[in-house]
Amino acid sequence: MAGDVSLGAARRRLDALRTRGARPARRPFFWDPADDEAPHGNDEGADLLTDYLARRPDDAVAFLAAQARACGYETLDEAAADDEHLHDALVLGTAFAEIKVTGQLTATLRDLALDVLARRAGNEPTEADSLLGTALRAAPRAP
């Protein structure tokens, strides 16, 4: 398990990222518990962040797969085929949980999250999805 990180410590870590180019993730939108478009503002995202903080996974992609199984799906692909909204909330919630807690984002999770945003956006992304994409691209890469 990764080190002990509270939400306060996660916020401080994001503040420190400002000097390394990840400033977009510091906006209040990313921390809004009531905005359904924020990564952890919907029920699925809020529950996922709570679980991420409780477990402190070393492997965020394995954590994401476990979240899909906990929702009754064998795989993340099965979740996507059956319930895109749930799939998207799990992927984006996990990506932003990793950013908030570790200050980094694995390449695999970044790619999954950017794929979600590209599919959802079609020809015109929402303002929220544009913010999410900018923050995902700016987050430092995990080793």
C-alpha positions as a LaTeX table, in Angstrom:
\begin{tabular}{lrrr}
\hline
Residue & $x$ (\AA) & $y$ (\AA) & $z$ (\AA) \\
\hline
Met1 & 0.00 & 0.00 & 0.00 \\
Ala2 & 1.13 & 3.54 & $-0.68$ \\
Gly3 & 1.85 & 5.99 & 2.13 \\
Asp4 & $-0.82$ & 7.55 & 4.30 \\
Val5 & $-2.33$ & 10.56 & 2.52 \\
Ser6 & $-5.31$ & 12.54 & 3.82 \\
Leu7 & $-7.44$ & 14.79 & 1.62 \\
Gly8 & $-5.65$ & 17.78 & 3.17 \\
Ala9 & $-2.29$ & 16.30 & 2.22 \\
Ala10 & $-3.61$ & 15.53 & $-1.26$ \\
Arg11 & $-4.66$ & 19.18 & $-1.66$ \\
Arg12 & $-1.22$ & 20.35 & $-0.52$ \\
Arg13 & 0.37 & 17.97 & $-3.02$ \\
Leu14 & $-1.76$ & 19.43 & $-5.81$ \\
Asp15 & $-0.76$ & 22.93 & $-4.69$ \\
Ala16 & 2.88 & 21.89 & $-4.99$ \\
Leu17 & 2.25 & 20.60 & $-8.52$ \\
Arg18 & 1.52 & 24.15 & $-9.61$ \\
Thr19 & 5.24 & 24.76 & $-9.89$ \\
Arg20 & 5.61 & 21.66 & $-12.08$ \\
Gly21 & 2.94 & 22.61 & $-14.60$ \\
Ala22 & $-0.16$ & 20.83 & $-13.24$ \\
Arg23 & $-1.95$ & 24.03 & $-12.24$ \\
Pro24 & $-5.32$ & 23.10 & $-13.84$ \\
Ala25 & $-6.05$ & 20.44 & $-11.20$ \\
Arg26 & $-5.96$ & 23.08 & $-8.46$ \\
Arg27 & $-9.22$ & 24.70 & $-9.60$ \\
Pro28 & $-12.12$ & 24.39 & $-7.14$ \\
Phe29 & $-14.08$ & 22.42 & $-9.75$ \\
Phe30 & $-11.87$ & 19.36 & $-9.19$ \\
Trp31 & $-12.66$ & 19.35 & $-5.46$ \\
Asp32 & $-16.38$ & 20.16 & $-5.69$ \\
Pro33 & $-18.32$ & 17.39 & $-3.91$ \\
Ala34 & $-21.65$ & 18.57 & $-5.35$ \\
Asp35 & $-20.87$ & 19.12 & $-9.05$ \\
Asp36 & $-21.90$ & 15.99 & $-10.94$ \\
Glu37 & $-19.35$ & 16.80 & $-13.66$ \\
Ala38 & $-16.45$ & 16.98 & $-11.17$ \\
Pro39 & $-14.43$ & 13.75 & $-10.83$ \\
His40 & $-15.70$ & 13.04 & $-7.31$ \\
Gly41 & $-18.88$ & 15.13 & $-7.30$ \\
Asn42 & $-21.22$ & 12.30 & $-8.32$ \\
Asp43 & $-22.13$ & 9.31 & $-6.15$ \\
Glu44 & $-19.85$ & 6.88 & $-7.97$ \\
Gly45 & $-16.88$ & 9.26 & $-7.90$ \\
Ala46 & $-17.33$ & 10.18 & $-4.24$ \\
Asp47 & $-17.56$ & 6.53 & $-3.19$ \\
Leu48 & $-14.54$ & 5.68 & $-5.33$ \\
Leu49 & $-12.41$ & 8.44 & $-3.76$ \\
Thr50 & $-13.39$ & 7.27 & $-0.27$ \\
Asp51 & $-12.39$ & 3.70 & $-1.17$ \\
Tyr52 & $-9.14$ & 4.88 & $-2.80$ \\
Leu53 & $-8.22$ & 6.82 & 0.34 \\
Ala54 & $-9.04$ & 3.81 & 2.53 \\
Arg55 & $-7.04$ & 1.34 & 0.43 \\
Arg56 & $-4.12$ & 3.48 & $-0.82$ \\
Pro57 & $-3.52$ & 1.14 & $-3.79$ \\
Asp58 & $-0.05$ & 0.73 & $-5.24$ \\
Asp59 & $-1.59$ & $-0.11$ & $-8.63$ \\
Ala60 & $-4.36$ & 2.28 & $-9.67$ \\
Val61 & $-5.23$ & 0.25 & $-12.78$ \\
Ala62 & $-5.75$ & $-2.89$ & $-10.67$ \\
Phe63 & $-7.82$ & $-0.76$ & $-8.27$ \\
Leu64 & $-9.97$ & 0.38 & $-11.22$ \\
Ala65 & $-10.53$ & $-3.23$ & $-12.32$ \\
Ala66 & $-11.51$ & $-4.14$ & $-8.75$ \\
Gln67 & $-14.01$ & $-1.26$ & $-8.71$ \\
Ala68 & $-15.65$ & $-2.61$ & $-11.87$ \\
Arg69 & $-15.86$ & $-6.07$ & $-10.26$ \\
Ala70 & $-17.37$ & $-4.53$ & $-7.11$ \\
Cys71 & $-20.08$ & $-3.06$ & $-9.35$ \\
Gly72 & $-20.90$ & $-6.53$ & $-10.68$ \\
Tyr73 & $-18.86$ & $-6.59$ & $-13.89$ \\
Glu74 & $-16.19$ & $-9.14$ & $-14.80$ \\
Thr75 & $-14.13$ & $-6.50$ & $-16.60$ \\
Leu76 & $-13.98$ & $-2.77$ & $-17.20$ \\
Asp77 & $-14.90$ & $-3.41$ & $-20.85$ \\
Glu78 & $-18.05$ & $-5.21$ & $-19.71$ \\
Ala79 & $-18.96$ & $-2.20$ & $-17.56$ \\
Ala80 & $-18.42$ & 0.10 & $-20.57$ \\
Ala81 & $-20.67$ & $-2.02$ & $-22.77$ \\
Asp82 & $-23.47$ & $-2.15$ & $-20.19$ \\
Asp83 & $-23.29$ & 1.26 & $-18.46$ \\
Glu84 & $-21.14$ & 3.98 & $-20.03$ \\
His85 & $-21.98$ & 6.48 & $-17.28$ \\
Leu86 & $-20.72$ & 4.13 & $-14.57$ \\
His87 & $-17.65$ & 3.18 & $-16.62$ \\
Asp88 & $-16.77$ & 6.83 & $-17.20$ \\
Ala89 & $-17.25$ & 7.72 & $-13.53$ \\
Leu90 & $-14.99$ & 4.83 & $-12.49$ \\
Val91 & $-12.22$ & 5.70 & $-14.96$ \\
Leu92 & $-12.24$ & 9.45 & $-14.34$ \\
Gly93 & $-12.71$ & 9.01 & $-10.59$ \\
Thr94 & $-9.73$ & 6.66 & $-10.38$ \\
Ala95 & $-7.53$ & 8.90 & $-12.53$ \\
Phe96 & $-8.24$ & 11.95 & $-10.39$ \\
Ala97 & $-7.96$ & 9.97 & $-7.15$ \\
Glu98 & $-4.46$ & 8.97 & $-8.23$ \\
Ile99 & $-3.59$ & 12.58 & $-9.08$ \\
Lys100 & $-5.00$ & 13.89 & $-5.80$ \\
Val101 & $-3.35$ & 11.26 & $-3.61$ \\
Thr102 & $-0.01$ & 10.62 & $-5.34$ \\
Gly103 & 0.46 & 13.81 & $-7.33$ \\
Gln104 & 1.10 & 11.68 & $-10.42$ \\
Leu105 & $-0.80$ & 9.70 & $-13.04$ \\
Thr106 & 0.17 & 6.42 & $-14.67$ \\
Ala107 & 0.26 & 6.45 & $-18.48$ \\
Thr108 & $-2.29$ & 3.63 & $-18.78$ \\
Leu109 & $-4.82$ & 5.39 & $-16.57$ \\
Arg110 & $-4.20$ & 8.72 & $-18.34$ \\
Asp111 & $-4.88$ & 7.04 & $-21.71$ \\
Leu112 & $-8.07$ & 5.38 & $-20.43$ \\
Ala113 & $-9.35$ & 8.69 & $-19.04$ \\
Leu114 & $-8.49$ & 10.64 & $-22.20$ \\
Asp115 & $-10.26$ & 7.95 & $-24.27$ \\
Val116 & $-13.38$ & 8.44 & $-22.13$ \\
Leu117 & $-13.28$ & 12.19 & $-22.71$ \\
Ala118 & $-12.70$ & 11.81 & $-26.46$ \\
Arg119 & $-15.64$ & 9.42 & $-26.80$ \\
Arg120 & $-17.93$ & 11.65 & $-24.72$ \\
Ala121 & $-16.92$ & 14.85 & $-26.47$ \\
Gly122 & $-17.62$ & 13.88 & $-30.05$ \\
Asn123 & $-17.08$ & 17.08 & $-32.03$ \\
Glu124 & $-17.62$ & 19.46 & $-29.12$ \\
Pro125 & $-16.35$ & 18.80 & $-25.57$ \\
Thr126 & $-18.16$ & 20.35 & $-22.63$ \\
Glu127 & $-16.35$ & 22.94 & $-20.54$ \\
Ala128 & $-16.02$ & 20.38 & $-17.75$ \\
Asp129 & $-14.52$ & 17.75 & $-20.06$ \\
Ser130 & $-12.08$ & 20.35 & $-21.41$ \\
Leu131 & $-10.96$ & 21.09 & $-17.84$ \\
Leu132 & $-10.62$ & 17.39 & $-17.09$ \\
Gly133 & $-8.56$ & 16.78 & $-20.23$ \\
Thr134 & $-6.25$ & 19.71 & $-19.51$ \\
Ala135 & $-5.59$ & 18.46 & $-15.98$ \\
Leu136 & $-5.00$ & 14.89 & $-17.15$ \\
Arg137 & $-2.45$ & 16.05 & $-19.72$ \\
Ala138 & $-0.70$ & 18.32 & $-17.17$ \\
Ala139 & $-0.39$ & 15.75 & $-14.38$ \\
Pro140 & 3.15 & 14.44 & $-13.90$ \\
Arg141 & 3.62 & 10.90 & $-15.17$ \\
Ala142 & 4.03 & 8.18 & $-12.59$ \\
Pro143 & 6.98 & 5.83 & $-13.08$ \\
\hline
\end{tabular}
